[in-house]
Amino acid sequence: MKKWSIIIGFCILLTAAGCSKDMANRDVYEESGDTINVNNKREELYNEGGGQGVRKVSDNYGFVRHQKSPIQNDRGGTEHYSAIDREQVANIISQLSTDIPNVNDVATLVTDQEVLVSYSTNSKDRNHTADQVKRTAMSVVPRYYHVYVSDNANLMRDVENLANLDSTSKNARNLVNGLVKQMKKSPQGSRMSDSEDENGATKDDVMNSTNK
């Protein structure tokens, strides 16, 4: 009898452990769309409208793991592009850029596909400084973004004025393109790679923008 009691107790423990593991898996891996695995599910970090919680400095490491949806042609994974807080990204780029030697004032605009950074500097090597500012911005935004920089401090006001627009504003695209053209008169740094120009654009990107 004692032997059977031990066996029954052991089976109960195994069942409880299995249920606990199953619940943990359901908690970490969502059933619909892309799955996400984080080290600590804190709602304020994943609330797109939260903002303030993300801005707080933390000693914790950040870890997120995304997996593609197992459903073929499921485009749910592209939703994270719309979740980018462009103002917060612009703030990060401006702050990081002021850490660059000889860069004293930075104005940054983040659109749906470009980053425009105008800054004042007393650097003697304009191209090197432009390259540092550009690559700083590139390190913050998704890789499909193109980054344009200018050390013409007079353009800072133009960058600021475009902040009142959005991607649905009338003539917004023409105004952005016009400012980009002005900014490209300043040094843009070195090419990003063999297949990308100084601003991160490929030949296909240039052709597509020309055909629009």
C-alpha positions in Angstrom: 0.0 0.0 0.0 2.8 2.4 0.9 4.5 1.6 -2.5 1.3 2.5 -4.4 1.0 5.8 -2.4 4.5 6.7 -3.5 3.8 5.9 -7.1 0.5 7.9 -7.1 2.3 10.9 -5.5 5.0 10.8 -8.1 2.5 10.8 -10.9 0.7 13.8 -9.5 4.0 15.7 -9.3 4.8 14.9 -12.9 1.3 16.0 -14.0 1.6 19.3 -12.1 5.1 20.0 -13.6 3.8 19.3 -17.1 0.8 21.7 -16.7 3.1 24.4 -15.3 5.5 24.0 -18.3 2.6 24.1 -20.7 1.2 27.3 -19.1 4.6 28.9 -19.2 4.9 28.2 -22.9 1.5 29.7 -23.6 2.5 32.7 -21.7 5.7 33.3 -23.6 4.7 32.2 -27.1 1.5 33.9 -28.3 -0.7 31.7 -30.5 -1.7 34.2 -33.2 0.6 35.9 -35.7 4.3 36.4 -34.8 5.5 35.1 -31.5 7.4 37.2 -29.0 9.7 36.1 -26.2 10.7 38.7 -23.7 12.6 38.5 -20.4 10.0 40.3 -18.5 6.4 41.1 -19.6 5.9 44.6 -18.5 2.8 46.2 -20.1 4.3 49.7 -20.0 7.1 48.7 -22.3 4.9 47.2 -25.0 2.1 49.8 -24.9 2.5 51.8 -28.1 0.9 54.8 -26.5 2.8 54.4 -23.2 6.0 56.3 -24.2 7.0 57.6 -20.8 7.8 54.1 -19.4 10.2 53.5 -22.2 12.0 56.7 -21.7 12.9 55.9 -18.1 16.5 54.8 -17.6 16.9 51.2 -16.4 19.7 49.0 -15.2 18.1 46.0 -16.7 19.3 44.4 -20.0 16.8 44.5 -22.8 15.9 41.2 -24.6 13.2 40.5 -27.2 12.9 37.5 -29.5 10.6 37.6 -32.5 9.6 34.7 -34.7 7.9 34.8 -38.1 4.3 33.6 -38.3 4.1 29.9 -39.3 1.1 31.0 -41.5 2.3 31.5 -45.1 1.9 35.0 -46.5 0.9 36.3 -43.1 1.9 40.0 -43.1 1.2 40.6 -39.4 4.9 40.9 -38.7 5.0 44.2 -40.6 2.8 45.9 -37.9 5.9 46.8 -35.8 6.9 49.4 -38.5 3.8 51.4 -37.7 4.6 51.2 -34.0 7.8 53.3 -34.2 7.6 56.4 -32.1 9.2 58.8 -34.5 9.5 61.6 -32.1 11.3 59.4 -29.6 13.6 58.1 -32.3 14.4 61.7 -33.3 15.1 62.5 -29.7 17.5 59.5 -29.3 19.4 60.4 -32.5 19.7 64.1 -31.5 21.0 63.1 -28.0 23.5 60.6 -29.3 24.7 63.0 -32.0 25.6 65.7 -29.5 28.0 63.2 -27.9 30.0 63.3 -31.1 33.1 65.6 -30.8 32.6 69.1 -32.2 28.8 68.6 -32.7 27.1 71.2 -30.6 23.4 71.4 -31.7 21.3 68.9 -33.5 17.8 69.0 -35.1 16.4 65.7 -36.3 13.3 64.8 -38.3 12.2 61.2 -38.7 9.6 60.6 -41.5 8.2 57.3 -42.7 11.3 56.6 -44.7 14.0 59.2 -44.0 16.0 60.7 -41.2 17.0 64.3 -41.7 19.7 65.6 -39.4 20.9 69.2 -39.4 23.6 70.2 -36.9 26.1 72.9 -36.1 29.7 72.0 -35.7 33.2 73.6 -35.6 34.8 70.4 -36.9 37.7 70.9 -39.3 36.9 67.5 -41.0 33.4 68.1 -42.2 33.1 64.8 -44.1 34.3 62.7 -41.1 31.9 64.5 -38.8 29.0 64.0 -41.3 29.9 60.3 -41.5 29.7 60.0 -37.7 26.4 61.8 -37.4 24.9 59.7 -40.3 26.1 56.4 -38.9 24.7 57.3 -35.5 21.3 57.9 -37.0 21.6 54.7 -39.0 22.3 52.7 -35.9 18.9 53.8 -34.4 16.4 53.4 -37.3 15.4 50.3 -39.3 17.8 49.5 -42.1 15.4 50.5 -44.9 15.6 54.2 -43.8 17.8 56.7 -45.7 19.7 59.3 -43.7 20.6 62.7 -44.9 22.7 65.1 -42.9 23.9 68.7 -43.1 26.2 71.0 -41.2 24.5 74.0 -42.6 22.9 75.3 -39.4 20.5 77.5 -41.3 18.7 74.3 -42.3 17.8 73.5 -38.7 14.8 75.8 -38.9 13.6 74.1 -42.1 13.9 70.7 -40.4 11.9 72.0 -37.5 9.2 73.5 -39.7 8.6 70.1 -41.3 7.9 68.6 -37.9 4.4 70.1 -38.2 3.7 67.8 -41.2 2.9 64.1 -41.4 2.9 61.5 -44.2 -0.7 62.4 -45.1 -0.1 66.2 -45.3 -0.6 67.9 -48.7 2.8 68.4 -50.4 4.6 66.8 -47.5 6.6 64.5 -49.8 7.6 67.4 -52.1 8.7 69.5 -49.1 10.8 66.7 -47.7 12.4 66.0 -51.0 13.2 69.6 -51.5 15.0 69.8 -48.1 16.8 66.5 -48.9 18.2 68.2 -52.0 19.4 71.1 -50.0 21.0 68.9 -47.3 22.9 66.9 -50.0 24.9 70.0 -50.8 26.7 69.3 -47.5 29.1 66.4 -47.0 27.3 63.1 -46.5 30.2 61.0 -45.3 31.4 57.8 -46.9 29.4 55.1 -48.7 27.5 52.8 -46.4 28.5 49.7 -48.4 29.4 48.6 -51.9 25.7 48.4 -52.8 24.5 51.5 -50.9 25.4 55.1 -51.4 26.3 57.7 -48.8 22.7 57.9 -47.6 22.0 54.2 -47.5 20.1 54.1 -50.9 20.6 51.3 -53.4 20.3 51.7 -57.2 16.8 50.2 -57.0 15.9 52.9 -54.3 17.1 55.6 -56.6 15.2 54.3 -59.6 12.0 53.9 -57.6 12.2 57.4 -56.3 12.8 58.7 -59.8 9.8 56.9 -61.2 7.4 58.3 -58.5 
